[in-house]
XYZ file of C-alpha atoms in Angstrom:
465
model
C 4.192 -31.930 28.604
C 4.717 -28.529 29.921
C 6.920 -27.629 26.647
C 4.451 -29.227 24.355
C 1.810 -26.556 25.983
C 4.093 -23.711 25.664
C 4.432 -24.594 22.028
C 0.870 -24.917 21.452
C 0.153 -21.323 23.006
C 3.316 -19.785 21.214
C 1.426 -21.202 17.896
C -1.919 -19.537 18.961
C -0.145 -15.984 19.293
C 1.595 -16.585 16.329
C -1.559 -17.520 14.601
C -2.990 -14.289 15.821
C -0.476 -11.914 14.247
C 0.168 -13.887 11.118
C -3.123 -13.041 8.616
C -0.910 -11.549 6.315
C 2.028 -13.101 5.026
C 4.454 -10.379 6.970
C 4.129 -7.723 9.186
C 6.657 -4.478 8.612
C 9.053 -4.206 11.185
C 8.814 -0.762 12.634
C 11.895 -0.298 15.278
C 15.682 -0.832 15.050
C 15.426 -1.722 11.235
C 18.168 -3.089 9.265
C 17.843 -1.927 5.806
C 19.061 -3.820 2.658
C 21.413 -0.926 1.920
C 22.984 1.529 3.564
C 20.872 4.748 4.056
C 22.647 7.888 2.671
C 23.365 11.018 5.227
C 20.923 13.649 3.764
C 20.852 17.199 5.252
C 17.281 16.937 6.032
C 14.453 16.757 8.774
C 13.700 13.079 7.870
C 13.586 10.868 4.711
C 12.198 7.510 3.739
C 12.199 5.410 0.479
C 9.581 3.480 0.368
C 8.502 0.343 -1.668
C 4.829 1.209 -2.451
C 3.719 -2.132 -3.367
C 4.976 -3.902 -0.194
C 5.195 -0.971 2.320
C 8.433 -1.619 3.509
C 10.859 1.210 4.184
C 13.634 0.336 2.039
C 16.273 2.880 3.567
C 16.103 6.364 5.191
C 17.008 8.797 8.017
C 14.942 9.257 11.132
C 12.061 7.835 9.693
C 9.738 7.997 12.810
C 10.844 11.448 13.988
C 8.528 13.974 14.769
C 8.069 16.136 11.396
C 5.626 18.689 9.884
C 4.290 17.464 6.567
C 2.898 21.133 5.121
C 0.744 20.920 2.138
C 1.442 17.064 1.611
C -1.333 16.869 4.186
C -3.565 17.972 1.523
C -3.168 13.988 0.355
C -5.070 12.808 3.291
C -7.743 16.020 2.526
C -7.796 14.419 -0.843
C -8.554 10.747 0.456
C -11.220 11.907 3.026
C -12.980 14.185 0.449
C -12.648 11.186 -2.492
C -13.951 8.413 0.252
C -16.806 10.568 1.381
C -18.946 9.615 -1.566
C -19.518 12.935 -2.857
C -19.677 12.868 -6.770
C -16.788 14.858 -8.255
C -19.430 16.269 -10.329
C -20.934 18.114 -7.134
C -20.709 21.872 -7.176
C -19.718 23.561 -4.133
C -20.310 27.046 -3.270
C -17.319 29.568 -2.194
C -18.352 31.365 1.174
C -16.742 34.869 2.632
C -15.921 33.245 6.054
C -13.758 30.965 4.180
C -11.980 32.362 1.143
C -11.562 35.600 2.821
C -10.244 33.822 6.138
C -8.428 30.798 5.111
C -6.284 28.626 7.239
C -3.458 30.646 7.383
C 0.363 29.656 6.401
C -0.343 28.305 3.105
C -0.701 29.494 -0.464
C -4.194 30.681 -1.929
C -5.173 31.323 -5.597
C -7.946 34.168 -4.501
C -10.848 32.839 -4.859
C -13.944 35.374 -4.139
C -17.195 34.331 -2.369
C -20.263 33.119 -3.996
C -18.090 31.327 -7.060
C -18.944 27.876 -7.776
C -16.646 24.643 -8.496
C -17.208 21.240 -8.897
C -15.376 18.815 -6.283
C -13.153 17.744 -9.122
C -12.250 21.133 -9.481
C -11.382 21.664 -6.251
C -9.627 18.324 -5.989
C -7.101 19.806 -8.979
C -6.527 23.320 -7.785
C -5.884 21.356 -4.040
C -3.506 18.764 -5.182
C -1.927 20.557 -7.992
C -1.855 24.329 -7.096
C -1.749 23.524 -3.363
C -4.580 26.236 -3.022
C -5.541 26.550 0.547
C -8.681 28.463 -0.161
C -9.626 25.557 -2.772
C -9.024 22.867 0.113
C -10.921 24.758 2.746
C -13.774 25.127 0.467
C -13.681 21.691 -0.147
C -13.755 20.816 3.317
C -16.721 22.838 4.418
C -18.393 21.686 1.236
C -18.418 18.222 2.545
C -18.584 18.118 6.150
C -19.773 21.470 7.075
C -16.470 22.685 8.759
C -12.699 22.513 8.838
C -12.821 21.226 12.235
C -15.338 18.362 11.144
C -13.171 17.941 8.244
C -10.040 17.272 10.417
C -11.736 15.273 12.653
C -12.696 12.584 9.554
C -8.813 13.218 8.585
C -7.794 11.458 11.877
C -10.479 8.753 11.630
C -8.654 7.824 8.646
C -5.108 8.173 10.246
C -6.493 5.697 12.748
C -7.865 3.307 10.345
C -4.639 3.019 8.526
C -2.947 2.196 11.983
C -1.053 5.444 12.109
C 0.398 6.098 15.916
C 2.178 9.262 15.104
C 0.326 11.266 12.991
C -2.466 13.958 13.669
C -4.276 16.486 11.679
C -6.032 19.887 13.414
C -6.797 21.844 9.457
C -7.372 20.206 6.084
C -4.160 22.119 4.612
C -1.071 21.258 6.671
C -0.596 24.666 8.396
C 1.442 23.688 11.765
C 3.068 25.311 14.776
C 3.836 28.255 12.340
C 0.253 29.105 11.860
C -0.795 28.157 15.211
C -1.716 24.640 15.216
C -0.126 22.431 17.441
C -1.710 18.936 16.379
C -0.765 18.564 12.440
C 2.291 16.506 12.577
C 3.737 13.309 11.298
C 6.624 11.099 10.388
C 8.363 10.411 7.309
C 7.340 6.463 7.598
C 3.739 7.586 8.099
C 3.530 10.224 5.293
C 5.189 7.604 2.950
C 2.210 5.302 3.847
C -0.621 7.690 3.856
C 0.944 8.448 -0.108
C 0.816 4.635 -0.652
C -2.677 4.985 0.175
C -3.580 7.872 -1.403
C -2.037 6.762 -4.867
C -4.623 3.650 -4.425
C -7.313 5.988 -5.700
C -7.466 6.471 -9.086
C -8.632 10.217 -8.819
C -5.754 11.181 -6.814
C -3.503 9.080 -8.870
C -4.713 10.792 -12.268
C -5.009 14.462 -10.820
C -1.280 14.180 -9.290
C -0.135 12.885 -12.555
C -0.880 16.383 -14.271
C 1.287 18.728 -15.236
C -1.113 21.473 -16.266
C -4.746 22.155 -15.679
C -7.419 24.241 -16.634
C -9.849 25.616 -13.921
C -13.601 25.123 -14.855
C -16.099 26.768 -12.828
C -18.404 29.872 -12.211
C -15.962 32.313 -10.860
C -12.767 34.506 -10.695
C -10.506 31.329 -11.322
C -12.527 29.712 -14.132
C -10.458 29.585 -17.359
C -7.204 29.765 -15.493
C -4.211 27.140 -16.144
C -2.520 25.906 -13.255
C 0.933 24.254 -13.318
C 1.562 21.371 -11.102
C 4.008 22.157 -7.698
C 5.878 19.267 -8.933
C 9.058 20.579 -10.489
C 9.675 17.080 -12.151
C 7.087 17.787 -14.387
C 7.584 21.087 -15.345
C 11.097 22.547 -14.525
C 13.618 19.909 -12.843
C 15.239 16.778 -15.055
C 15.314 13.679 -13.360
C 16.657 10.332 -14.255
C 14.031 9.004 -16.406
C 16.553 6.553 -17.548
C 15.551 4.267 -14.321
C 11.958 5.733 -13.420
C 9.504 7.794 -14.341
C 7.455 10.259 -11.904
C 3.825 9.572 -11.749
C 2.691 11.927 -8.771
C 2.144 12.873 -5.348
C 2.599 16.342 -3.644
C 4.584 19.218 -2.509
C 4.587 21.162 0.897
C 6.438 24.177 2.369
C 6.266 25.755 5.932
C 9.179 27.259 8.137
C 8.874 24.330 10.447
C 8.321 21.471 7.870
C 11.209 23.043 5.154
C 11.020 22.026 1.826
C 8.797 18.928 1.306
C 7.914 16.627 -1.580
C 6.652 13.118 -1.478
C 7.296 11.928 -5.079
C 5.964 8.511 -6.526
C 7.998 6.955 -9.203
C 7.553 3.710 -11.249
C 9.901 1.357 -13.289
C 9.500 -0.424 -16.487
C 8.935 -3.873 -14.972
C 5.934 -1.789 -12.420
C 8.262 -1.630 -9.045
C 6.629 1.455 -7.485
C 8.861 3.421 -4.967
C 8.035 6.253 -2.731
C 10.446 9.082 -1.394
C 9.109 11.285 1.393
C 11.721 14.154 1.993
C 11.646 16.736 4.003
C 14.508 19.074 3.192
C 16.377 21.842 5.133
C 17.841 23.812 2.427
C 15.727 24.661 -0.592
C 12.876 23.519 -2.982
C 15.359 22.809 -5.667
C 17.802 20.971 -3.482
C 14.875 19.251 -2.318
C 14.295 17.594 -5.784
C 17.982 17.398 -6.652
C 18.040 14.640 -3.723
C 14.924 13.183 -4.242
C 16.196 12.320 -8.049
C 19.443 11.003 -6.513
C 17.606 8.860 -3.704
C 15.415 7.488 -6.169
C 18.198 6.840 -8.876
C 20.184 5.111 -6.007
C 17.409 2.788 -5.098
C 16.577 1.439 -8.945
C 20.274 1.283 -9.554
C 20.912 -1.060 -6.548
C 17.669 -3.071 -7.593
C 19.565 -3.763 -11.170
C 22.740 -4.481 -9.360
C 20.748 -7.273 -7.111
C 21.525 -5.377 -4.126
C 18.255 -4.183 -3.081
C 14.959 -6.254 -3.916
C 11.704 -4.729 -4.946
C 8.099 -5.976 -5.077
C 5.720 -5.951 -8.161
C 2.185 -5.458 -7.683
C -0.574 -3.081 -8.924
C -2.062 -0.118 -7.194
C -5.636 -1.584 -6.949
C -4.585 -4.628 -5.080
C -1.869 -2.742 -2.543
C -4.136 -3.169 0.300
C -6.033 -6.532 -0.275
C -5.446 -9.085 2.077
C -4.071 -11.107 -1.081
C -1.386 -8.560 -1.789
C 1.247 -11.008 -1.540
C -0.248 -13.490 -3.759
C -0.675 -10.953 -6.531
C 2.828 -10.099 -6.203
C 4.011 -13.800 -6.322
C 1.992 -13.730 -9.331
C 3.342 -10.487 -11.026
C 7.144 -12.220 -10.455
C 5.814 -15.417 -12.084
C 4.922 -13.088 -15.097
C 1.539 -14.750 -14.491
C -0.695 -11.724 -14.639
C 0.041 -8.098 -15.873
C -1.101 -4.529 -15.409
C -3.072 -2.812 -17.848
C -1.872 0.910 -19.329
C -2.971 2.468 -16.281
C -1.338 -0.035 -13.799
C -4.316 -1.651 -12.692
C -4.664 -5.647 -12.648
C -7.667 -6.475 -14.429
C -9.468 -8.549 -11.778
C -12.428 -9.453 -13.781
C -10.422 -11.047 -16.872
C -11.420 -14.601 -17.110
C -8.614 -17.255 -17.155
C -8.237 -20.729 -18.735
C -7.281 -23.963 -16.501
C -3.396 -23.387 -17.537
C -3.150 -19.794 -15.957
C -5.171 -21.166 -13.141
C -2.873 -24.104 -12.162
C 0.078 -21.973 -12.780
C -1.256 -19.243 -10.292
C -1.875 -22.134 -7.481
C 1.643 -22.889 -8.202
C 3.321 -19.770 -8.312
C 1.435 -18.823 -4.566
C 1.608 -21.827 -2.630
C 4.902 -23.332 -3.795
C 6.917 -20.690 -1.736
C 5.160 -21.754 1.515
C 5.955 -25.658 1.144
C 9.823 -24.938 0.416
C 10.707 -24.457 3.909
C 8.727 -27.418 5.262
C 8.469 -31.287 4.538
C 5.262 -31.039 3.092
C 5.281 -32.543 -0.477
C 3.610 -30.542 -2.981
C 2.782 -31.942 -5.788
C 2.958 -28.962 -8.477
C 4.979 -31.162 -10.973
C 1.547 -32.731 -11.462
C -0.356 -29.679 -12.119
C -1.840 -29.508 -15.812
C -4.246 -27.261 -17.599
C -5.450 -26.753 -20.984
C -6.266 -23.273 -22.447
C -10.253 -23.847 -22.100
C -11.894 -21.594 -19.598
C -11.267 -22.297 -16.348
C -14.512 -23.265 -14.058
C -14.768 -23.655 -10.398
C -14.453 -27.813 -10.752
C -11.415 -27.535 -12.543
C -9.758 -24.738 -10.263
C -10.686 -26.820 -7.162
C -9.375 -29.907 -9.079
C -6.113 -28.403 -9.369
C -5.745 -27.013 -5.952
C -6.511 -30.490 -4.445
C -4.012 -32.096 -6.478
C -1.311 -29.518 -5.482
C -1.781 -30.105 -1.686
C -4.269 -33.120 -1.215
C -6.467 -32.021 1.794
C -5.895 -28.593 1.807
C -9.657 -27.907 0.625
C -10.517 -29.246 3.839
C -9.240 -25.973 5.986
C -12.109 -24.163 6.843
C -11.326 -20.871 5.732
C -10.100 -22.715 2.460
C -13.546 -24.672 2.112
C -15.486 -21.255 2.823
C -13.690 -19.517 -0.447
C -14.366 -22.573 -2.171
C -18.184 -22.496 -1.077
C -18.663 -19.060 -2.645
C -16.473 -19.341 -6.005
C -18.344 -18.470 -9.384
C -19.050 -21.668 -12.101
C -16.610 -19.295 -13.985
C -13.276 -18.300 -12.810
C -11.645 -14.805 -13.148
C -7.937 -13.804 -11.961
C -9.496 -12.301 -8.797
C -11.164 -15.882 -8.120
C -8.087 -17.897 -8.580
C -5.868 -15.443 -6.724
C -8.125 -15.403 -3.795
C -8.320 -19.165 -3.404
C -4.866 -19.364 -3.382
C -3.939 -16.649 -1.183
C -6.296 -18.468 1.317
C -4.992 -21.315 1.098
C -1.270 -20.031 1.810
C -2.231 -17.493 4.988
C -3.947 -21.058 6.588
C -0.857 -22.747 5.229
C 0.617 -23.597 8.635
C -2.835 -25.118 9.936
C -2.551 -27.703 6.649
C 0.989 -28.183 7.791
C 0.140 -29.079 11.555
C -2.841 -31.390 10.362
C -1.683 -33.379 7.600
C -0.699 -36.277 6.509
C -1.898 -37.669 10.165
C -2.079 -36.294 13.321
C 0.123 -39.015 14.756
C 3.058 -37.901 12.753
C 3.324 -34.582 14.712
C 3.199 -36.148 18.202
C 5.879 -35.255 20.781
C 7.812 -37.478 22.984
C 10.828 -37.660 24.455
C 12.506 -39.316 21.490
C 11.331 -37.325 18.660
C 12.073 -33.439 19.604
C 11.586 -32.557 15.846
C 8.182 -32.893 14.659
C 7.545 -34.516 11.293
C 6.358 -31.380 9.797
C 5.845 -28.339 12.148
C 7.311 -27.228 15.680
C 3.637 -26.218 16.631
C 1.984 -29.122 17.981
C -1.939 -29.532 18.671
C -4.274 -32.000 20.508
C -6.431 -34.052 18.553
C -9.294 -31.732 19.492
C -7.601 -28.791 18.390
C -6.891 -30.169 14.818
C -10.203 -31.217 14.508
C -11.362 -27.680 15.048
C -9.552 -26.548 12.125
C -10.792 -29.295 9.536
C -13.977 -30.090 7.666
C -15.583 -33.349 9.085
């Protein structure tokens, strides 16, 4: 009985940490392929859809992000709720005294630019005067803006990242509290590239500044050399954005985002010790290696879409995309509000739930699923779910989702129901078909379905009466 209690306690702990399908491993990682040695402070190649570091060197070593910190500044600006059309006026104490250690466009006091224009200048030209002007215009001071950056750092769960200025100046400029790691800057980029404004701006090669001031009409080019002067292996991937940075402490930094024709999106954060040209050279090499190894079957990449990357149902969406059931539009988004047929709905249920049953003795009746080409309703979706796994609709979180379903089912509705069922599958497994079939005794050391044993009272607490 003591062993039974230990197992029950172990399950309770497991349940607490398993609200997502999987959690990234942050220490002593074993990569799918060997990480090439690079002459760099650190580098990381991340699967943007899953958040997994595919390979890298010194991924958790303290580094300085330089102007790649402006990705976090852009996140804070966009998420402040300030409309992009908001006009911000430059101030002399800002544009004539910008944060030291980074590039300025040469803005004058009393000029007016919209937030959208300032974001273009910050992300494309890496202009400190534009970034500082944006920061002060939104939150009143650079220090207050940096506080907002650190609040976002905490929200993202990044323990080794800090910012004390909006532009990425570091110890060389007298700022001791701007630092990060290759892993965490990859995560910041992963998040930044889910925001459509940032995604669109960093994808541009050139931009003509608009506003009332000395920079109006000036064309700026993106500091991303892959767009303007450095060739890359476009047979395997397309570069779609992100940010450069350079300081003496940081070296020559670029965090590139690339995507292949199948929708696999990778991030390569490289903190080089040599030159800007070599940084681009080696990023091209590392991304080419990653996509080549995927083609050879040596590296597993995840399909996904940027607008559902941080959704609780991200794994469910990935499974549906791997099964070719839902697709991205030309911008890379999933159309969540698109209505679906009964046939699509049943296929989504099977794609999301079948992997959960494969390692258990639960019988999934996926071969009995069927549906017509007519529009899927709440009734038909629930009928398919019950047919696939009888009784799963009684698991409390699943029941709660069912109650809130609209009459006409969209992609988002179907994936969310299936994803909720998958996240709570262990409760279903531990409770069906009967409690008695999972009773431990000295002659039955292996439960019928699950190693996690509950009292009858515990079982009932998971289920709807």
